Coordinates of C-alpha atoms in Angstrom, one line a residue:
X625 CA 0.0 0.0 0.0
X626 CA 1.5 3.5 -0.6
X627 CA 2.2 5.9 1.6
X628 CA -1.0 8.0 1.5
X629 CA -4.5 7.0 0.3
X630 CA -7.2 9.7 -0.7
X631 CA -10.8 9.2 -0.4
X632 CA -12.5 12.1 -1.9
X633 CA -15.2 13.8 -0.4
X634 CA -18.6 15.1 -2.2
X635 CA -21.1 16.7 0.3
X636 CA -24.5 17.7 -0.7
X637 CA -26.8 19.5 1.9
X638 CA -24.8 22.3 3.5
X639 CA -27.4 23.6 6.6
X640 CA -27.9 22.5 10.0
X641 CA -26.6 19.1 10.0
X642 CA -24.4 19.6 6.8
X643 CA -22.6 22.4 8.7
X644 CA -22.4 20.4 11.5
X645 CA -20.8 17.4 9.3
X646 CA -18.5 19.9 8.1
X647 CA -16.9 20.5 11.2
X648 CA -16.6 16.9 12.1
X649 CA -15.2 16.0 8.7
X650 CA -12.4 18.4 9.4
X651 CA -11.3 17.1 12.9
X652 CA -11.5 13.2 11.3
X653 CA -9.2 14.7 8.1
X654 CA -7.1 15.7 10.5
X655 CA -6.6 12.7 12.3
X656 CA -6.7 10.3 9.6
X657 CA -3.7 12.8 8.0
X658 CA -1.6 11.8 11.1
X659 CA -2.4 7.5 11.1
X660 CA 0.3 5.4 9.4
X661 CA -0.3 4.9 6.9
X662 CA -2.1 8.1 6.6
X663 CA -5.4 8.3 5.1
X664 CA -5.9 11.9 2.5
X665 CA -9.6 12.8 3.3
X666 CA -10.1 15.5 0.3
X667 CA -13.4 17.5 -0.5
X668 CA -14.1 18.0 -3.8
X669 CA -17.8 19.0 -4.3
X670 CA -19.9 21.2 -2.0
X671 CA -23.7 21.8 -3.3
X672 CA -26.9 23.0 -2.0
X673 CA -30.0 23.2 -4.1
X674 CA -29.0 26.2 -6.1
X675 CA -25.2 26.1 -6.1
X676 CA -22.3 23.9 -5.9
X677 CA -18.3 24.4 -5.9
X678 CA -16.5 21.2 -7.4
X679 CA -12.8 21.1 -7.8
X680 CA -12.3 19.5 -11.4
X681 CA -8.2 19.8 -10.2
X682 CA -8.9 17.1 -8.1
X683 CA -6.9 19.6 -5.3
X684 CA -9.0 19.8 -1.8
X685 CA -11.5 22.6 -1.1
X686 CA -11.1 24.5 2.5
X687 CA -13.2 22.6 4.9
X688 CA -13.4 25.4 7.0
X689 CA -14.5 28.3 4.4
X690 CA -16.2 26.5 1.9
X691 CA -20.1 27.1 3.4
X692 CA -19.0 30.8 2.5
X693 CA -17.2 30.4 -0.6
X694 CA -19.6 28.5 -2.1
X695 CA -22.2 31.2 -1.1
X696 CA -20.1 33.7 -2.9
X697 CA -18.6 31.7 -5.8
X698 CA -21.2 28.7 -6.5
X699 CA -22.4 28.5 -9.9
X700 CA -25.7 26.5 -10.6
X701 CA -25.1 22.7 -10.0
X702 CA -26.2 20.6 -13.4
X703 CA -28.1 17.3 -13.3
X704 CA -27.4 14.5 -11.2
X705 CA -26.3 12.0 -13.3
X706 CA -23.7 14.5 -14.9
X707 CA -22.2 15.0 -10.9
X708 CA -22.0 11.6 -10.9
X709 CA -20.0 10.8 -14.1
X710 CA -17.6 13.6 -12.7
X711 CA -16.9 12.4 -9.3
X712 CA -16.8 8.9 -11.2
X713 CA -14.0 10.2 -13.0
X714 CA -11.5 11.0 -9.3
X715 CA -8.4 9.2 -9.7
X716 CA -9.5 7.2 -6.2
X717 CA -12.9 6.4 -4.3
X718 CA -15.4 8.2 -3.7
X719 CA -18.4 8.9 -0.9
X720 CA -20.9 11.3 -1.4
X721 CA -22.4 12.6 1.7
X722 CA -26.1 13.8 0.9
X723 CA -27.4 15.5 3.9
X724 CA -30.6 17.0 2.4
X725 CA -34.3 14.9 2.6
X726 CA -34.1 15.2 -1.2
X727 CA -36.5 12.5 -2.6
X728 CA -35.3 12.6 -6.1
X729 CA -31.7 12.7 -4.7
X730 CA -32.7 9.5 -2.3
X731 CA -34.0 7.9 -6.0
X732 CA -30.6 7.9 -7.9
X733 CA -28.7 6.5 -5.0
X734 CA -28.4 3.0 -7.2
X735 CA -27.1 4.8 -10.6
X736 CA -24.5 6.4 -7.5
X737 CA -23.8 2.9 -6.7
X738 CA -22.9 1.4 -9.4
X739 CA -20.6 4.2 -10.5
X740 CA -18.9 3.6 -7.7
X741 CA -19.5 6.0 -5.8
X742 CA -20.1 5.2 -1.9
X743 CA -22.8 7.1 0.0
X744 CA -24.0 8.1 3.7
X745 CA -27.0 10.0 4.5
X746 CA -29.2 10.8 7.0
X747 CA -31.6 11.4 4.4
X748 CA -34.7 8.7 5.3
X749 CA -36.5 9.1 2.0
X750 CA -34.3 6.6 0.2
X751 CA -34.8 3.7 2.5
X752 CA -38.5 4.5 3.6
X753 CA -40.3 5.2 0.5
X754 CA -40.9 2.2 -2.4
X755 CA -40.2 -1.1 -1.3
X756 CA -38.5 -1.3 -4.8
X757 CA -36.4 1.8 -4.0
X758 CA -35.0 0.4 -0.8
X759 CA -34.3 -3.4 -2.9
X760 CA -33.2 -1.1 -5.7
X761 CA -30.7 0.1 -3.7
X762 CA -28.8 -2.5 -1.7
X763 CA -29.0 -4.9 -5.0
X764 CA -26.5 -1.9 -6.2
X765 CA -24.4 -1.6 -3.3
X766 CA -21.2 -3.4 -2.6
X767 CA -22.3 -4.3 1.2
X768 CA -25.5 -5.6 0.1
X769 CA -25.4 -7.8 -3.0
X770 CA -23.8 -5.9 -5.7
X771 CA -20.5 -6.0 -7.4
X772 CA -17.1 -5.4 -4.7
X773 CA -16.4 -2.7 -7.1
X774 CA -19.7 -1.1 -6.4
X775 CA -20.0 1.8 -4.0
X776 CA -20.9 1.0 -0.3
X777 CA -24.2 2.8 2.0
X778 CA -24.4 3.3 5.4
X779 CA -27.7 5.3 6.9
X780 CA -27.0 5.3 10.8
X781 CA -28.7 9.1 11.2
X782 CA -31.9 7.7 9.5
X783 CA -33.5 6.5 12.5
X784 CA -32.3 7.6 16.1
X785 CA -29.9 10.1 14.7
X786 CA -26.7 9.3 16.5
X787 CA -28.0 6.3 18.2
X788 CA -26.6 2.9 17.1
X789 CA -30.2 1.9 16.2
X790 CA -29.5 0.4 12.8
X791 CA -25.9 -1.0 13.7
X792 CA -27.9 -3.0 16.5
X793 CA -30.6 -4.2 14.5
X794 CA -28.2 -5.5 12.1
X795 CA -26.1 -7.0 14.1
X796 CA -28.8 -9.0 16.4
X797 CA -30.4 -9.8 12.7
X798 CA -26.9 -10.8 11.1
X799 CA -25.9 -13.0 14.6
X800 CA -28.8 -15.1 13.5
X801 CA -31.1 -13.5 16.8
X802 CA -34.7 -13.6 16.9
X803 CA -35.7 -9.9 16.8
X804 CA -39.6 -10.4 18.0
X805 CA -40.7 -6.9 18.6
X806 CA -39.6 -3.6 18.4
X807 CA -41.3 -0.6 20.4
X808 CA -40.2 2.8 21.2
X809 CA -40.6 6.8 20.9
X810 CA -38.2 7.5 17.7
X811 CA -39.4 11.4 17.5
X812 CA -37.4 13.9 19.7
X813 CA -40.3 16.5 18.9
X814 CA -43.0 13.8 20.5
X815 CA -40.5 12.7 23.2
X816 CA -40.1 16.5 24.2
X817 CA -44.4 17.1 24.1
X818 CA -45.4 14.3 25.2
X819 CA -43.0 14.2 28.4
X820 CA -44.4 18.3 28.8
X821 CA -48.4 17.1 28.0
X822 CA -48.3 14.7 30.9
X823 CA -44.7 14.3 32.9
X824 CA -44.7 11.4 35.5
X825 CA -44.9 12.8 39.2
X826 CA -47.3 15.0 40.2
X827 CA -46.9 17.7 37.7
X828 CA -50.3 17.7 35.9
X829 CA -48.5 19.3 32.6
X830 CA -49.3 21.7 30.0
X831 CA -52.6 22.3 27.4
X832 CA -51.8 20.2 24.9
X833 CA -51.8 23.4 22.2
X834 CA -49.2 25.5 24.0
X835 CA -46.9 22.2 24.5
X836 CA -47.2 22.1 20.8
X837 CA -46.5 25.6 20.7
X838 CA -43.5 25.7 23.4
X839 CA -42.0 22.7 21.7
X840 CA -42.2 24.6 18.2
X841 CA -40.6 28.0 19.9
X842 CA -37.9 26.4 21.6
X843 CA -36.8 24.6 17.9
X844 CA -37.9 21.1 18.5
X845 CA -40.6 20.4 15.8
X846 CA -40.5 21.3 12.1
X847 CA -41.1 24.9 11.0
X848 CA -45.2 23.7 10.3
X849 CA -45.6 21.4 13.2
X850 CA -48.0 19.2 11.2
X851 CA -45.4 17.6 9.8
X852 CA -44.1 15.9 13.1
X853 CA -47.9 15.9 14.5
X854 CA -48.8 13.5 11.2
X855 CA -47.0 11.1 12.7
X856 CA -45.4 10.4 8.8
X857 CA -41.4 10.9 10.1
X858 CA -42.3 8.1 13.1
X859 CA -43.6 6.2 10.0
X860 CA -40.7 6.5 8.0
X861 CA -38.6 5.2 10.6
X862 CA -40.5 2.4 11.4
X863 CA -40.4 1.4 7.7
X864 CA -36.8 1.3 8.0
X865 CA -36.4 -0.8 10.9
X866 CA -38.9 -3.2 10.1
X867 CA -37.2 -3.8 6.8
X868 CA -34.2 -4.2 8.4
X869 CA -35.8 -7.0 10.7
X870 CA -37.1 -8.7 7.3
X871 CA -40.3 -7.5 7.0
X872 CA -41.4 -6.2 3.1
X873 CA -43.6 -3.2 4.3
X874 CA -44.4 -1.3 1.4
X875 CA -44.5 2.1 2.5
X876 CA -44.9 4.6 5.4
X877 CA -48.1 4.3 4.6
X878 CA -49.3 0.9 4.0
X879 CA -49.8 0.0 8.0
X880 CA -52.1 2.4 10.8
X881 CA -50.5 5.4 11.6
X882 CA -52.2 8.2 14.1
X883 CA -52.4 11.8 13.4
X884 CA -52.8 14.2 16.1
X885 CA -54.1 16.7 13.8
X886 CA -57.7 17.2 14.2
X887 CA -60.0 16.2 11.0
X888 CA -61.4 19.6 11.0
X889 CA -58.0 21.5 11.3
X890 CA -56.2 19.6 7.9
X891 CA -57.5 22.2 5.6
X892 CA -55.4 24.8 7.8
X893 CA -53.3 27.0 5.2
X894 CA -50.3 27.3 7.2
X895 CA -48.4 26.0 10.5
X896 CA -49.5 29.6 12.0
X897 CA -53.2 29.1 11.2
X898 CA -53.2 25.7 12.5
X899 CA -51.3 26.7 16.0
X900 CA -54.0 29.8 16.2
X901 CA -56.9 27.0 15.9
X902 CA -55.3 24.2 18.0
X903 CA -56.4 25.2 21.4
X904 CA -60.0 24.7 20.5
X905 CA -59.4 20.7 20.8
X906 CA -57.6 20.8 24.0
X907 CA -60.9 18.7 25.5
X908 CA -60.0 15.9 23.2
X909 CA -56.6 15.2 24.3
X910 CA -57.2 16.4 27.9
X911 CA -59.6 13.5 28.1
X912 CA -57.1 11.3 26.9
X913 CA -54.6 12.1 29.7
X914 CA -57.3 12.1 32.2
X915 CA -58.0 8.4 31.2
X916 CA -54.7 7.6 31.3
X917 CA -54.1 9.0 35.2
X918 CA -57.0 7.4 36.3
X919 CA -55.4 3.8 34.9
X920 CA -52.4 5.9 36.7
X921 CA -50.3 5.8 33.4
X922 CA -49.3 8.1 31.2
X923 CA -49.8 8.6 26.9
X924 CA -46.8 8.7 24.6
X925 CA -46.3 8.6 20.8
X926 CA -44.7 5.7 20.2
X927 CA -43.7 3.0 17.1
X928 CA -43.8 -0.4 17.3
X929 CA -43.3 -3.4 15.3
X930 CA -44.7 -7.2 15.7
X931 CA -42.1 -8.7 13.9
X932 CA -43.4 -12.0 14.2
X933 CA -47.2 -11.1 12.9
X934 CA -45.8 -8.5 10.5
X935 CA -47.7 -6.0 12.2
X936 CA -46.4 -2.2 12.5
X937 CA -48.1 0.7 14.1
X938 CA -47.6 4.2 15.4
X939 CA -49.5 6.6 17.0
X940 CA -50.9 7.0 21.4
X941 CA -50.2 3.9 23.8
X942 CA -50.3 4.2 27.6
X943 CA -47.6 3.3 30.1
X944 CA -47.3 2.1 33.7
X945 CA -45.2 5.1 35.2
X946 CA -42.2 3.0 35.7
X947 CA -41.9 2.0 32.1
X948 CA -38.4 3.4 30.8
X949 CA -40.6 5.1 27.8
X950 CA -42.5 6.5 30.8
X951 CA -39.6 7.7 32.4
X952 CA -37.9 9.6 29.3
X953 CA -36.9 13.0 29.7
X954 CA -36.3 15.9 27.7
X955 CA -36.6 15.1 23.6
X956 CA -34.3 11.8 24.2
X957 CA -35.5 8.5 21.8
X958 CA -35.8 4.9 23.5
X959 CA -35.9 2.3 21.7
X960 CA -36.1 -1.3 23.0
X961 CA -35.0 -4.7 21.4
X962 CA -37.1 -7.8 22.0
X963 CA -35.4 -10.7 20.6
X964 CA -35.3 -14.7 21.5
X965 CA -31.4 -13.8 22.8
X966 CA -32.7 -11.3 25.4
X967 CA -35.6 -13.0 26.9
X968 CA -38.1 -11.0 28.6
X969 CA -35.8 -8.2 29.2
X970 CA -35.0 -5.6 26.1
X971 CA -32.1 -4.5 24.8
X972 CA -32.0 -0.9 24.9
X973 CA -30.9 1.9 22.9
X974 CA -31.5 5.4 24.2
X975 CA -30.1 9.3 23.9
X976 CA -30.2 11.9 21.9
X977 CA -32.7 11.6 19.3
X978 CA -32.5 15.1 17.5
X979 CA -29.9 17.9 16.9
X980 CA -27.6 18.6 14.1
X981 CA -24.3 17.5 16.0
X982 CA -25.7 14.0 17.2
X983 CA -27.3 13.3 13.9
X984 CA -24.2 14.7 12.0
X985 CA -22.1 12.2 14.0
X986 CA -24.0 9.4 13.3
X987 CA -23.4 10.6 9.5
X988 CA -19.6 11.0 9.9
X989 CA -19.3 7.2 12.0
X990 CA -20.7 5.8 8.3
X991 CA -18.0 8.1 6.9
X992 CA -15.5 5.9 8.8
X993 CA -16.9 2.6 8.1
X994 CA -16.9 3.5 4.3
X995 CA -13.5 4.3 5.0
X996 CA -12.6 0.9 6.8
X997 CA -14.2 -1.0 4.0
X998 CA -12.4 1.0 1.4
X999 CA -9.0 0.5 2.8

């Protein structure tokens, strides 16, 4: 092996967890640049939706000033498949980081592949949308059944953000375990409103609206908060694992998933409109956490999967109070493990659930497992 390897570096998705990935890309170039033998970690390509910087020289772009440069120098980025005949042409390997929730970036992942081209992503649209995508894509990759010479994927930051959800799973699944069930909260937004809505103790806990509202001020839910309060992103994640465990679930949509927006408040034209409206339907969800205390448990949004009846849902369960999903604090995921190995106690994973560092970090721990592979 000579002296010095470079892996060249393609990121697209530059904003909150990009920027983030940025930062951490820099520190691991630096330590790799020090290993024997040393590894040359080398950006080439920055691009958000309406700009991109590549370096046709093959010759690195600053880590550290290339958010700004390629505000002040991008020029439009061309079509996808053009990107990826160029980084196809880098006198080594390749990994494109794609830290957008790009669907039609998520849908070439398999041309990426078989250029080549390795990828990681937090990006859940590409493993949670057509059940033909998702066997699209690991038919093409070199770590599922495609060609060695094929491009590897790693999607930690999918589910759990920097919580070895997925590397677990696998591993139980790949150790020839029995994964029976899998049951958790996989949202930080839920985690963070439903712990405020009804917190165990003697706290009685917000009005459902203004926990909605608090959680949105403080930066936990999506800039329209219908789109955690659909109870989709849960879905997606659920999708993921239960494919992982072996189940051919079709879509985010193909099993029962519960929305905590009101029928009559869907037609809403805007996130504003619908936080003005929501405190008319406190009642309905009062009485659910009134039904709960008197059982003397508590709601939460959670996901769970019946591996062995192929059965996944998400939406409102309750919970003894000293159930760890009862106990969660803050906007921290749990998510437990039942599987023949473990008996009748779970294996648990639980942490952080949200935030661009933690789910960054979970993108840049694939980076280095692409690496190991690739060296």
């Amino acid at each position: 092996m000579s002296a010095s390897k470079t892996i060249f570096i393609g990121v697209i998705g530059v904003g909150g967890v990009g920027k983030a990935f940025l930062g951490q890309l820099d520190f691991l170039r630096q330590r790799l640049a020090q290993q024997t033998p040393a590894i040359d970690l080398r950006l080439i390509l920055a691009q958000r939706s309406t700009k991109r910087l590549f370096s046709s020289s093959w010759a690195a772009l600053d880590i550290s000033t290339v958010a700004t440069q390629l505000d002040q120098s991008g020029t439009p980025p061309p079509p996808l498949n053009e990107t990826y005949g160029q980084l196809a042409q880098a006198p080594g390997r390749v990994v494109l980081v794609d830290n957008t929730s790009d669907a039609g970036l998520a849908a070439s992942y398999p041309a990426a592949l078989q250029r080549g081209i390795s990828i990681v992503t937090p990006n859940k649209k590409a493993f949670s949308d057509s059940y033909d995508l998702w066997s699209a894509i690991f038919s093409a990759a070199a770590n599922g059944t495609g060609a060695p010479s094929n491009g590897y994927i790693y999607h930690e930051s999918t589910v759990g953000a920097g919580l070895p959800v997925l590397s677990t799973l696998r591993e139980l699944v790949d150790t020839g375990d029995e994964v029976t069930r899998i049951e958790g909260v996989f949202s930080g937004t839920m985690s963070f409103l439903f712990n405020s809505f009804q917190p165990v103790g003697s706290a009685a806990g917000g009005a459902f609206a203004a926990e909605v509202k608090k959680a949105k001020d403080l930066g936990y839910t999506e800039p329209d908060p219908r789109d955690d309060l659909n109870g989709l992103d849960v879905a997606r994640k659920l999708t993921i694992l239960a494919r992982i465990a072996g189940l051919k679930v079709a879509s985010p949509t193909a099993f029962p998933v519960q929305s905590l927006i009101p029928k009559e408040l869907e037609s809403c034209t805007s996130g504003d409109d619908f936080l003005a409206r929501l405190p008319e339907f406190d009642a309905q969800m009062d009485k659910v956490k009134s039904e709960a205390s008197a059982e003397g448990k508590v709601v939460r949004f959670v996901g769970s999967i019946d591996v062995a009846a192929g059965a996944v849902k998400v939406g409102l369960e309750k919970f003894d109070t000293s159930h760890p999903i009862a106990a969660l604090k803050g906007s921290d995921n749990i998510i437990n493990f039942y599987t023949k190995r473990y008996g009748n106690n779970p294996l648990i994973v639980q942490g952080a659930g949200a935030g661009a560092e933690v789910t960054a970090m979970g993108v840049t721990g694939d980076l280095l497992k692409v690496i190991r592979a690739l060296h």
